[in-house]
Tab-separated table of C-alpha atoms and ligand atoms in Angstrom:
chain	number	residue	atom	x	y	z
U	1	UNK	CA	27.600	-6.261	1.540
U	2	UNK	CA	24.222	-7.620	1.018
U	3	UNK	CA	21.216	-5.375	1.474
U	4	UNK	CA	17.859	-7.055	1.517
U	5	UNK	CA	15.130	-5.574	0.024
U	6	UNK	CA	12.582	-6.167	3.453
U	7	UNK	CA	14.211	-6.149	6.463
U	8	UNK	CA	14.893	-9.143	7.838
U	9	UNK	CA	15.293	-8.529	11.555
U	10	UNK	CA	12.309	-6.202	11.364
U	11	UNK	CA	10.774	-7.173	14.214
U	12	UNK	CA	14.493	-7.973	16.291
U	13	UNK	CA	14.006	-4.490	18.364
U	14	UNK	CA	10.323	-6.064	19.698
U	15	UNK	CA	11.372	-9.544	19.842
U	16	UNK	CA	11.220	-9.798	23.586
U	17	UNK	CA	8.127	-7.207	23.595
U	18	UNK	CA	6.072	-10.517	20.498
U	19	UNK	CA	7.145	-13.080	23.390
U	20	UNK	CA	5.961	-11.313	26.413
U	21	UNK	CA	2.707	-10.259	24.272
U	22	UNK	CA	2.063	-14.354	23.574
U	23	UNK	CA	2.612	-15.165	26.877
U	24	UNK	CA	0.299	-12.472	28.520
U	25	UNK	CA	-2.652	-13.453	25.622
U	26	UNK	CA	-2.178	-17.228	26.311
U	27	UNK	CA	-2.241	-17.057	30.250
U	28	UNK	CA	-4.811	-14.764	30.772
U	29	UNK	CA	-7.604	-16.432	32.257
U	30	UNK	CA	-9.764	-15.527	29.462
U	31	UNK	CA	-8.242	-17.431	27.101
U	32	UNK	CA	-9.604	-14.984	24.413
U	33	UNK	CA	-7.738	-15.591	21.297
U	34	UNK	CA	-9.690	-13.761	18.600
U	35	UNK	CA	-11.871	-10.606	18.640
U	36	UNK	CA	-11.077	-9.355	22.496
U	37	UNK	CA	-10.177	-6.827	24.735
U	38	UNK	CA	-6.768	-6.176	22.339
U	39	UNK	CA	-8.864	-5.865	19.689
U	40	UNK	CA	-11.314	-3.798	20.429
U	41	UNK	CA	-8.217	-1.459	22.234
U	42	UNK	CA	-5.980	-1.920	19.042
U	43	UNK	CA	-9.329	-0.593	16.834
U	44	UNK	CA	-10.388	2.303	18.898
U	45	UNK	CA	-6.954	3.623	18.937
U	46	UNK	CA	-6.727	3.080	15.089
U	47	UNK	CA	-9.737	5.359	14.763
U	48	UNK	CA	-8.824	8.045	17.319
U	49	UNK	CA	-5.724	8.075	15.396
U	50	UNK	CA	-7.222	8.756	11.922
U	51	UNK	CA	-10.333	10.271	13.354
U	52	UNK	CA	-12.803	7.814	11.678
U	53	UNK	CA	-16.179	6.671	12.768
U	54	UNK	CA	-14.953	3.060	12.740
U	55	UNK	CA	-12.069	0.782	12.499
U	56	UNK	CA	-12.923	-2.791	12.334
U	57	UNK	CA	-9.944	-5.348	12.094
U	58	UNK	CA	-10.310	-8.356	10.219
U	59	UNK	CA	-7.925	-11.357	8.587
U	60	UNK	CA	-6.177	-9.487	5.864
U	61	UNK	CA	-5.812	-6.617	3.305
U	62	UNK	CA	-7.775	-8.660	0.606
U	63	UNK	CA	-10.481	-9.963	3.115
U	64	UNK	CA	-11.035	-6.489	4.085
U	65	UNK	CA	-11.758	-4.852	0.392
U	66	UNK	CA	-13.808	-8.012	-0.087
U	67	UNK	CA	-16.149	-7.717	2.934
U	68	UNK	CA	-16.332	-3.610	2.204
U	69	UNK	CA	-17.218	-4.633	-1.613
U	70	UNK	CA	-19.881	-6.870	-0.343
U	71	UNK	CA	-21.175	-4.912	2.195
U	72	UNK	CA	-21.426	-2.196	-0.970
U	73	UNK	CA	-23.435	-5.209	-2.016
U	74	UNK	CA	-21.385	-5.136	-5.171
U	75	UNK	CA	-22.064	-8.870	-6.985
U	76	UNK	CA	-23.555	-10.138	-10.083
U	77	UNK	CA	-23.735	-7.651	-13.249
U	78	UNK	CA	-21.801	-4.955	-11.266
U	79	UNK	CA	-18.442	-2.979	-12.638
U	80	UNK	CA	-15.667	-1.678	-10.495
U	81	UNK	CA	-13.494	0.157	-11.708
U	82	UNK	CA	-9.237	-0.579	-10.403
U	83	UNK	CA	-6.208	0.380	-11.704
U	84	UNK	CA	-4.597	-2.047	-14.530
U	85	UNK	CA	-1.127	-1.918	-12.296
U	86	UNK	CA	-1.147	-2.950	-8.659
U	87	UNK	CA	-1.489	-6.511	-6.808
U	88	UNK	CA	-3.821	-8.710	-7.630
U	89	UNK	CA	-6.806	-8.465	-5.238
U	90	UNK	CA	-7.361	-5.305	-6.661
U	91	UNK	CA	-9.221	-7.675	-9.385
U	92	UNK	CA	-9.646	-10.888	-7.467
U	93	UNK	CA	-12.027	-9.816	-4.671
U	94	UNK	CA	-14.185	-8.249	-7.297
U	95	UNK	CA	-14.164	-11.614	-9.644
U	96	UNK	CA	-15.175	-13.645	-6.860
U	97	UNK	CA	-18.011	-11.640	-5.780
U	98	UNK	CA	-19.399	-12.288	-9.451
U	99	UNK	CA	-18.815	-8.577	-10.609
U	100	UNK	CA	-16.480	-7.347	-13.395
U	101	UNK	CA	-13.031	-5.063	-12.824
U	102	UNK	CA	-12.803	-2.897	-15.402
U	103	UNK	CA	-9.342	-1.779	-15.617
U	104	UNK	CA	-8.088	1.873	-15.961
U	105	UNK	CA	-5.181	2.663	-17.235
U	106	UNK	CA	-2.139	4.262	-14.772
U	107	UNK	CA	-0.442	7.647	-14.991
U	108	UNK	CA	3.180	7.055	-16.944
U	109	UNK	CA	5.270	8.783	-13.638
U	110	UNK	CA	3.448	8.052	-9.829
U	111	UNK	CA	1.940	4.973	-11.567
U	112	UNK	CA	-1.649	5.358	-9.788
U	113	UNK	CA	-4.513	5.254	-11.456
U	114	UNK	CA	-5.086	7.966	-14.185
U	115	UNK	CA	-8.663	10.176	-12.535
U	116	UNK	CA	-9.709	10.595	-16.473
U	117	UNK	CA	-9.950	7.097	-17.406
U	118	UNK	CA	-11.394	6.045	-14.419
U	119	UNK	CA	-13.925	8.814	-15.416
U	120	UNK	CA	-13.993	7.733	-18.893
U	121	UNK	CA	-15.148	3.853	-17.798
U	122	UNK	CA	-17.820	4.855	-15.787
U	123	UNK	CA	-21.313	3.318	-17.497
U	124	UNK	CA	-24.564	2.501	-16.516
U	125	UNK	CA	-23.316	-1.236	-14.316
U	126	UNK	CA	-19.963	1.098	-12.842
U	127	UNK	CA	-20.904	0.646	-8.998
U	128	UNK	CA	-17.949	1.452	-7.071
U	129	UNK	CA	-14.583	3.094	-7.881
U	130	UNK	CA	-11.105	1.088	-6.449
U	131	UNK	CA	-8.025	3.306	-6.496
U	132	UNK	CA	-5.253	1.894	-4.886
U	133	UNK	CA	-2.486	4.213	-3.465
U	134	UNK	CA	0.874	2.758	-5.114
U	135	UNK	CA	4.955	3.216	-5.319
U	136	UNK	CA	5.343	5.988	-3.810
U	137	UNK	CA	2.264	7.835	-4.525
U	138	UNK	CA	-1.047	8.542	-3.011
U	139	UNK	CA	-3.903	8.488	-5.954
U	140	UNK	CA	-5.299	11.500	-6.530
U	141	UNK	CA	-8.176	11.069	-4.205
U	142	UNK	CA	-9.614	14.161	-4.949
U	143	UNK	CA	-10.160	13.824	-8.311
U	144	UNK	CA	-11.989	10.165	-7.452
U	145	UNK	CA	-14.016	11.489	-5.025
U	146	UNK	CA	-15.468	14.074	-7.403
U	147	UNK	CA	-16.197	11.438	-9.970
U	148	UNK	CA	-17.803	8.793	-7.201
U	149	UNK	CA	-19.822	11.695	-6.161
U	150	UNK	CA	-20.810	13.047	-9.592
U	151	UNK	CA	-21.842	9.717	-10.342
U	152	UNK	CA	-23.452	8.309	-7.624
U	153	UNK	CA	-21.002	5.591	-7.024
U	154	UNK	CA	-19.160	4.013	-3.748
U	155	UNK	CA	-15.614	4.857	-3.406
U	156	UNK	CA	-13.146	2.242	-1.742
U	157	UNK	CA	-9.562	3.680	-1.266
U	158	UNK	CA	-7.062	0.807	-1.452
U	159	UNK	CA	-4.858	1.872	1.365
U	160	UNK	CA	-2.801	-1.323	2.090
U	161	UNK	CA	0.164	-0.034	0.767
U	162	UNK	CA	0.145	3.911	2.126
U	163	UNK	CA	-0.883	3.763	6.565
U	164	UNK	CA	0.685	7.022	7.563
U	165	UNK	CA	0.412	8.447	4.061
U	166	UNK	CA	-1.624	12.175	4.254
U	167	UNK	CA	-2.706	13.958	1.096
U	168	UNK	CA	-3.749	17.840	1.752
U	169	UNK	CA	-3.875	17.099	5.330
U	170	UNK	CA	-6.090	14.170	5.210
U	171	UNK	CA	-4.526	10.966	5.957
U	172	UNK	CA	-4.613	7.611	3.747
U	173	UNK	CA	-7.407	5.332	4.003
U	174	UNK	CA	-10.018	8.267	5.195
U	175	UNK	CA	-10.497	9.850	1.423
U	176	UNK	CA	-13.631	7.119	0.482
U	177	UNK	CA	-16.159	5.630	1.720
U	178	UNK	CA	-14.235	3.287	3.027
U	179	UNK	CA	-10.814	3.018	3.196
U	180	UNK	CA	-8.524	-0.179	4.127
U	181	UNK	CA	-5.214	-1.151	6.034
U	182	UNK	CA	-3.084	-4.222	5.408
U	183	UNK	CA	-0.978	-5.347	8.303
U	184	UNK	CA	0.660	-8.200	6.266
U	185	UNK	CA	4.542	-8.734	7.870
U	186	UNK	CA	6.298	-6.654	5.418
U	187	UNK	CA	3.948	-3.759	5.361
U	188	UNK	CA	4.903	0.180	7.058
U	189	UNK	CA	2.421	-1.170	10.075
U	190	UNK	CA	3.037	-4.507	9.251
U	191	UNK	CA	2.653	-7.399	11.825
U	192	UNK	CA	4.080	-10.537	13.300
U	193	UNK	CA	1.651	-12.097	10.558
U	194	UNK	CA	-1.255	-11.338	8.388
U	195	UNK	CA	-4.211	-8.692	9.163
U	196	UNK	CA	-6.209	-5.860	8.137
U	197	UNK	CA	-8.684	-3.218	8.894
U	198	UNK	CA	-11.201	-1.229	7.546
U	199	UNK	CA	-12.147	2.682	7.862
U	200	UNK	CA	-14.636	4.397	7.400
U	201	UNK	CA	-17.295	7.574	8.759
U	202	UNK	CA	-20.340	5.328	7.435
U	203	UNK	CA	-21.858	3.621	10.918
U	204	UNK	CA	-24.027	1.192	8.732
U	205	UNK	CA	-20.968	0.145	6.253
U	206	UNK	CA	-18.917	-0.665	9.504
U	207	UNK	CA	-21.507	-2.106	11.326
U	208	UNK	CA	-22.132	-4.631	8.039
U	209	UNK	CA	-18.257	-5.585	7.614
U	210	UNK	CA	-18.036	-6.116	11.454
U	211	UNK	CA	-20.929	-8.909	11.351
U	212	UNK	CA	-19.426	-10.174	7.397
U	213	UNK	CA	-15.994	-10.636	9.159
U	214	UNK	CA	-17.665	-13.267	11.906
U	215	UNK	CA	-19.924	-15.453	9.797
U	216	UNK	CA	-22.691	-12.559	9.840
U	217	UNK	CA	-23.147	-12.576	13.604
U	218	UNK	CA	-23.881	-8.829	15.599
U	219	UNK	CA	-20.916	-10.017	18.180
U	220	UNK	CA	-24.037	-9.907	20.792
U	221	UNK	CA	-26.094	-13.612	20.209
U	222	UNK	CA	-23.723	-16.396	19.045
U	223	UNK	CA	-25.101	-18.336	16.834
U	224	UNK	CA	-27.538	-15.975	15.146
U	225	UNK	CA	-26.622	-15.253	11.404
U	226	UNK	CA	-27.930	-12.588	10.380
U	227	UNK	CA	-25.649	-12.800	7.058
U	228	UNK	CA	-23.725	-14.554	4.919
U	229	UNK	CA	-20.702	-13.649	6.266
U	230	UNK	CA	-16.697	-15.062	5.804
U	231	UNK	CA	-14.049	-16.116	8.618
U	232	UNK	CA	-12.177	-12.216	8.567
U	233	UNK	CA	-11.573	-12.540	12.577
U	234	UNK	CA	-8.408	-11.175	14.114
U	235	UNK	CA	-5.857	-12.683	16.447
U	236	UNK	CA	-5.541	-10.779	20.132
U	237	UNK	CA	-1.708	-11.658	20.321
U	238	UNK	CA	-1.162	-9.736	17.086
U	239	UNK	CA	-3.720	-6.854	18.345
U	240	UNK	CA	-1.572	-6.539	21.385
U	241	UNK	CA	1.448	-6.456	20.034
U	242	UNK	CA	0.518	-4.112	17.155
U	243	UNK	CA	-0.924	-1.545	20.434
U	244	UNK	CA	2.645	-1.890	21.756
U	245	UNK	CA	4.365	-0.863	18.179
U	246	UNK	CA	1.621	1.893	17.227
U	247	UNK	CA	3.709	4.812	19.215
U	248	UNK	CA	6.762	4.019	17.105
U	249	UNK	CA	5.370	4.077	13.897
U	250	UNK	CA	5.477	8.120	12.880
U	251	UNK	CA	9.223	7.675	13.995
U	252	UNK	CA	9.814	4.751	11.377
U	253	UNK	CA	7.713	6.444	9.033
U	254	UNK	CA	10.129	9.588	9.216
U	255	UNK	CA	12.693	7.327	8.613
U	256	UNK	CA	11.194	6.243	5.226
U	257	UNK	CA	10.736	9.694	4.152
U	258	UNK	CA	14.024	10.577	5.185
U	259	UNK	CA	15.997	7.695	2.836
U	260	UNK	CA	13.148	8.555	0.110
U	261	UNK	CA	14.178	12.358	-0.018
U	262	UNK	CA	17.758	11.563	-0.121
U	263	UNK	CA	17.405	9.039	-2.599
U	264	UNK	CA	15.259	11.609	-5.047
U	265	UNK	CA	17.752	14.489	-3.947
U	266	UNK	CA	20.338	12.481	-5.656
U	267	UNK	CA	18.563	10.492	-8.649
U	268	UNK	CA	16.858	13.956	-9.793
U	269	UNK	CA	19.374	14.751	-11.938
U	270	UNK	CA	19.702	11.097	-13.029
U	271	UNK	CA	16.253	11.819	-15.534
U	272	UNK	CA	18.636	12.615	-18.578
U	273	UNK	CA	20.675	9.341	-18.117
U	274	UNK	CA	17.447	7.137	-18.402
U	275	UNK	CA	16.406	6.475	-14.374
U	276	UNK	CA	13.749	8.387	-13.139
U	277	UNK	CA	12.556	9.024	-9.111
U	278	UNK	CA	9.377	9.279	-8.173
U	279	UNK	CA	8.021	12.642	-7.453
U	280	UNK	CA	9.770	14.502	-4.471
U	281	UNK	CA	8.048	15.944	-1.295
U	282	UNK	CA	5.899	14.535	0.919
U	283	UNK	CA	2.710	15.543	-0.033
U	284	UNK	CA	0.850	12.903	-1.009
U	285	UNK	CA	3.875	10.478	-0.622
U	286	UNK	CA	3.833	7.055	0.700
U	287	UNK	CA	7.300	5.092	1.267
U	288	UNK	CA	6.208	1.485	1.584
U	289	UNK	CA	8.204	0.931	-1.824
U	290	UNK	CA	10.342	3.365	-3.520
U	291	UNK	CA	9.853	2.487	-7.534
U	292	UNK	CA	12.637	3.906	-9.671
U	293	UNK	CA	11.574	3.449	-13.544
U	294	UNK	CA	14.147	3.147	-16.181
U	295	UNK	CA	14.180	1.361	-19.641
U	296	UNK	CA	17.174	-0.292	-18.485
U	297	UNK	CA	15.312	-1.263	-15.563
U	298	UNK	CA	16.636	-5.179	-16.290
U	299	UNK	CA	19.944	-3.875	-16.299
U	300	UNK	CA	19.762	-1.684	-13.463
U	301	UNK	CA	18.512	-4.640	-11.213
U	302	UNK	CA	21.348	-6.815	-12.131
U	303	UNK	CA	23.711	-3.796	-12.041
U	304	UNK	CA	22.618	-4.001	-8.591
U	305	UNK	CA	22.799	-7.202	-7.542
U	306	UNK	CA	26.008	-7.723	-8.820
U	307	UNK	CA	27.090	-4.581	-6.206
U	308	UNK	CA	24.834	-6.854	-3.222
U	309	UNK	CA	21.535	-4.845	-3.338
U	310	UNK	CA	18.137	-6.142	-3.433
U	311	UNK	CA	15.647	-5.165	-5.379
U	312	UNK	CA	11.732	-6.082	-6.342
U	313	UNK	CA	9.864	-6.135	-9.925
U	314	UNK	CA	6.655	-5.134	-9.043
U	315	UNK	CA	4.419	-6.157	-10.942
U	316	UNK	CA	5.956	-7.866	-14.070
U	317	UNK	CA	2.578	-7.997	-15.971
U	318	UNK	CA	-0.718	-5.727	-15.957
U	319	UNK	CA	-3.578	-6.875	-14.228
U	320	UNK	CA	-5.442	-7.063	-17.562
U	321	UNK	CA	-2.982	-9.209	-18.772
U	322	UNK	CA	-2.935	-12.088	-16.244
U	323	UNK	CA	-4.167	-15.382	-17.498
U	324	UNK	CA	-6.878	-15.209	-14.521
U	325	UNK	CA	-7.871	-11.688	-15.502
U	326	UNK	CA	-7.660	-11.422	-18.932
U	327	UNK	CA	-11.045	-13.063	-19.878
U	328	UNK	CA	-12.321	-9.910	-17.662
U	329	UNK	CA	-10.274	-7.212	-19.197
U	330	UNK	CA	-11.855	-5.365	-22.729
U	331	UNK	CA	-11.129	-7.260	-25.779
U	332	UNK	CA	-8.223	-5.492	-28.227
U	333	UNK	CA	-8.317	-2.637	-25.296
U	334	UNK	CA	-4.450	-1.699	-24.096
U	335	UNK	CA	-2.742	0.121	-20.845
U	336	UNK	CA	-0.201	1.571	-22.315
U	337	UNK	CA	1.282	2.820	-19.045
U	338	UNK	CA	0.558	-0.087	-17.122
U	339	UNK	CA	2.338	-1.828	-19.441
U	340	UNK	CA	5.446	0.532	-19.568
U	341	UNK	CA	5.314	0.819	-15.655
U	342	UNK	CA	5.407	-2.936	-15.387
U	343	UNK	CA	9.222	-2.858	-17.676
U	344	UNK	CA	10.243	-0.038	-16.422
U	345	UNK	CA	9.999	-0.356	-12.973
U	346	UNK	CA	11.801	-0.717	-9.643
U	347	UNK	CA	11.696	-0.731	-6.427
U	348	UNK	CA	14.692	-0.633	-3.925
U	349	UNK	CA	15.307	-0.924	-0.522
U	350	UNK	CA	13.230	1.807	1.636
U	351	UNK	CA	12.579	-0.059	5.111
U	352	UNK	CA	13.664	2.030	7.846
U	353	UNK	CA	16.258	-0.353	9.490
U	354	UNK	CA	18.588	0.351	6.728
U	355	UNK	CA	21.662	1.949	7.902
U	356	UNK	CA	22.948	5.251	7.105
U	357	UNK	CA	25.939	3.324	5.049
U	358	UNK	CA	23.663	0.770	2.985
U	359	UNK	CA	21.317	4.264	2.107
U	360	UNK	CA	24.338	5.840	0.577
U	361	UNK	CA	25.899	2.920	-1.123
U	362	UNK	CA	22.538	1.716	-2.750
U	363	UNK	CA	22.707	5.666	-4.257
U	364	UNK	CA	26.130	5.400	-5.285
U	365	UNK	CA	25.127	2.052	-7.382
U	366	UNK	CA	21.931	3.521	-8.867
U	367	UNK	CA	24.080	6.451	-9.362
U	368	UNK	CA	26.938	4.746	-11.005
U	369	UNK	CA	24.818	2.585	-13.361
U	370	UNK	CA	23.061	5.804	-14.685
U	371	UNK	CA	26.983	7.378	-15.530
U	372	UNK	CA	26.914	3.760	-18.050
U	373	UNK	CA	24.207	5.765	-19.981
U	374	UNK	CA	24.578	8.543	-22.429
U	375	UNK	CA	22.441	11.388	-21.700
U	376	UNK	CA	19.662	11.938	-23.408
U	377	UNK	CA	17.770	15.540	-24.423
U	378	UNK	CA	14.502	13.997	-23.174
U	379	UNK	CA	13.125	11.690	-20.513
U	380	UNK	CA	11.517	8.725	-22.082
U	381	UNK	CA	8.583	9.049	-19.213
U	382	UNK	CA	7.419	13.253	-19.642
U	383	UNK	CA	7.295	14.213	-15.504
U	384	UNK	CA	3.719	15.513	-14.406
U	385	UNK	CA	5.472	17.674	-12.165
U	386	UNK	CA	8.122	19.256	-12.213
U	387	UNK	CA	11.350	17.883	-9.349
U	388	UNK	CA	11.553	20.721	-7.224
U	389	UNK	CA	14.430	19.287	-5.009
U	390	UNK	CA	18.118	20.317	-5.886
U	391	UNK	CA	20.408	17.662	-6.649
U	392	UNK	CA	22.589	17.388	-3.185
U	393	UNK	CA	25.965	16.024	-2.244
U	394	UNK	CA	25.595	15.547	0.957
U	395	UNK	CA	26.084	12.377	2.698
U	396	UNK	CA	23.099	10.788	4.320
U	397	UNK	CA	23.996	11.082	8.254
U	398	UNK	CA	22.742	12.516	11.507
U	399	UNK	CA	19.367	12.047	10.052
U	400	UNK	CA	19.069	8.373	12.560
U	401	UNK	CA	15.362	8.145	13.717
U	402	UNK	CA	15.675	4.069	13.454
U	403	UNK	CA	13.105	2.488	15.584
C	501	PLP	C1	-2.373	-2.347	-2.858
C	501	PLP	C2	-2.667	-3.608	-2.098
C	501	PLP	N1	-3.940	-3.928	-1.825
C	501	PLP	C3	-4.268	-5.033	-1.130
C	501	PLP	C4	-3.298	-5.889	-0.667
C	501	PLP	C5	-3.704	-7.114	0.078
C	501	PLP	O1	-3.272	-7.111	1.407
C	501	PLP	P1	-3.036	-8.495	2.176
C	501	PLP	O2	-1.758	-9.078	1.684
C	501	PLP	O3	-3.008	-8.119	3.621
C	501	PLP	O4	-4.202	-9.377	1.861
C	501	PLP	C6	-1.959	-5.613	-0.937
C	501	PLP	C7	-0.919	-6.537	-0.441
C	501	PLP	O5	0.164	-6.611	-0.852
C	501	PLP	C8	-1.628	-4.447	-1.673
C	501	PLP	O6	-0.360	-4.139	-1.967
């Protein structure tokens, strides 16, 4: 048994749903490719959904935090502040609109960014804040929105990892003043190729990315730039489509809850043996990846593969340490727990088209490569919060909500 770590027949279900969709798009007699009547649909039900002011779509998850961070009018002599752990346009769209990422340090468990440094790197040039929801954990949104407000500063929320994530009741991507989606294949929403979107309540800030993502046109007179704007356009095909899988997405969310509660049900009690889950519940919880963090974690993944299960290393190095961001990050400065999350970490199969079978045998490896370790009196990672779920034995069936 192999089990991949994305799921390659993700889109088999839909397969005949993608063809019909390109055929509709490219025999209508509009012959409307980009930014149409799919779009516009696929937006406005994005933002009933969330209850936003505005959705706008646009190319990808990176184009969209770089046409928010310019419509901030973040540039030259400006600091953002991002999380020293996560992917790397949480630095590059900053860098390339001439401003500085100044990277904050993660907490040791969820591995989000840690609210007191962030607060602790705010200075006189700090102009926006950049959290980025991460494996399996919301930021604590909160917390960042008390410290953009308290010091007058914008507050993107890095959602690209967490659509259909809700923290006290508010969902992911609405906690900032702006919040974005990415739609990128392998993503909870993601698509039959690349996209993104951006949130927000702010009419002006989604008025500005809508003309940035079209060469800095108002959609009205072609022609007339009224910006600088980028090429951030999105494809009707993949608009249509996207309408068509919207109503199953809480199911296949569910579904991703439901193998991430079963999988911290039975690796609780695996904390004294060196492998640590994330945080149970569902509060706050976001199952794009499910990150497991051992010092064994090299081990572990070849423990795994040996027994046919994929697995991911994200990310082997802190953002601060990357040859293209290093000459941004503080001189002799150190992330401590960026560092340790990037060894210790990973992630295993969560996509919901796993079956009920692969679920339980990727626990029973995890769980047999823990009984190789001798227990120990302490975790080597101190949990925030304490596991409130009881170790179970049950098997992982009747709970099918596959989509
Ligand atoms: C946290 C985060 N932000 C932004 C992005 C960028 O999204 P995209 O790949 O659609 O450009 C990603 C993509 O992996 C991501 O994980």
């Amino acid at each position: 048994m192999t089990v991949p770590f994305f799921a390659p027949d993700v889109f088999a279900g839909d397969r005949d749903v993608l063809i019909e969709t390109v055929r509709r798009v490219a025999t209508d007699p509009a012959q409307r490719f980009i930014l149409g009547d799919h779009c516009a649909r696929f937006e406005e039900a994005l933002r009933a959904d969330l209850g936003a002011v505005d959705v706008v779509l646009c190319g990808s998850g990176t184009s969209a935090i770089t046409l928010v961070l310019t419509a901030m009018g973040i540039g030259p002599g400006d600091e953002v502040v991002v999380p020293a752990f996560g992917c790397a346009p949480l630095a590059s769209t900053v860098v390339n609109l001439g401003a500085v990422p100044v990277f904050a340090d993660v907490d040791p468990w969820t591995m989000v960014v840690d609210p007191d440094e962030v607060e602790s790197l705010v200075t006189a040039r700090t102009r926006a804040i950049m959290p980025a929801h991460m494996f399996s954990v919301m930021a604590d949104m909160p917390r960042l929105r008390g410290t953009a407000a308290r010091h007058g500063l914008h507050l993107l929320e890095d959602s690209a990892v967490a659509q259909g994530g809700r923290l006290a009741g508010r969902p992911a991507g609405r906690w900032g003043d702006a919040g974005v989606f990415s739609f990128v294949q392998v993503k909870t929403f993601g698509t039959a190729g690349e996209g993104g979107a951006v949130v927000t309540d702010d009419p002006d800030l989604g008025r500005a990315v809508r003309m940035l993502r079209n060469h800095g046109q108002d959609g009205k007179t072609r022609f007339l730039h009224h910006r600088i704007g980028h090429n951030s356009r999105f494809d009707e095909v993949l608009a249509a489509f996207q309408l068509l899988r919207m109503p199953g997405l809480p199911g296949r969310l569910e579904r991703r809850a439901q193998i991430a509660d079963y999988y911290t049900a039975r690796f609780t009690p695996l904390v004294e043996h060196g492998v640590q889950p994330p945080p149970p519940g569902r509060e706050g919880r976001c199952f794009y990846v499910y990150a497991l963090l051992s010092d064994r974690r090299d081990g572990l993944r070849r423990f795994l593969s040996a027994r046919g299960v994929d697995s991911h290393v994200y990310y082997p190095q802190p953002l601060p340490h990357q040859p293209a961001f290093a000459p941004y990050a503080a001189a002799g400065r150190r992330w401590p727990h960026a560092e340790s999350a990037c060894a210790r970490s990973l992630a295993i199969p969560v996509h919901p088209h796993l079956s009920d079978a692969q679920v339980e045998g990727i626990a029973d490896a995890v769980c047999a490569f823990a009984a190789t370790a001798k227990p120990t009196a302490e975790p080597s990672t101190e949990p925030t919060a304490k596991p409130s779920i009881e170790p179970t034995a049950e098997p992982f069936t009747d709970r099918k909500q596959r989509t």
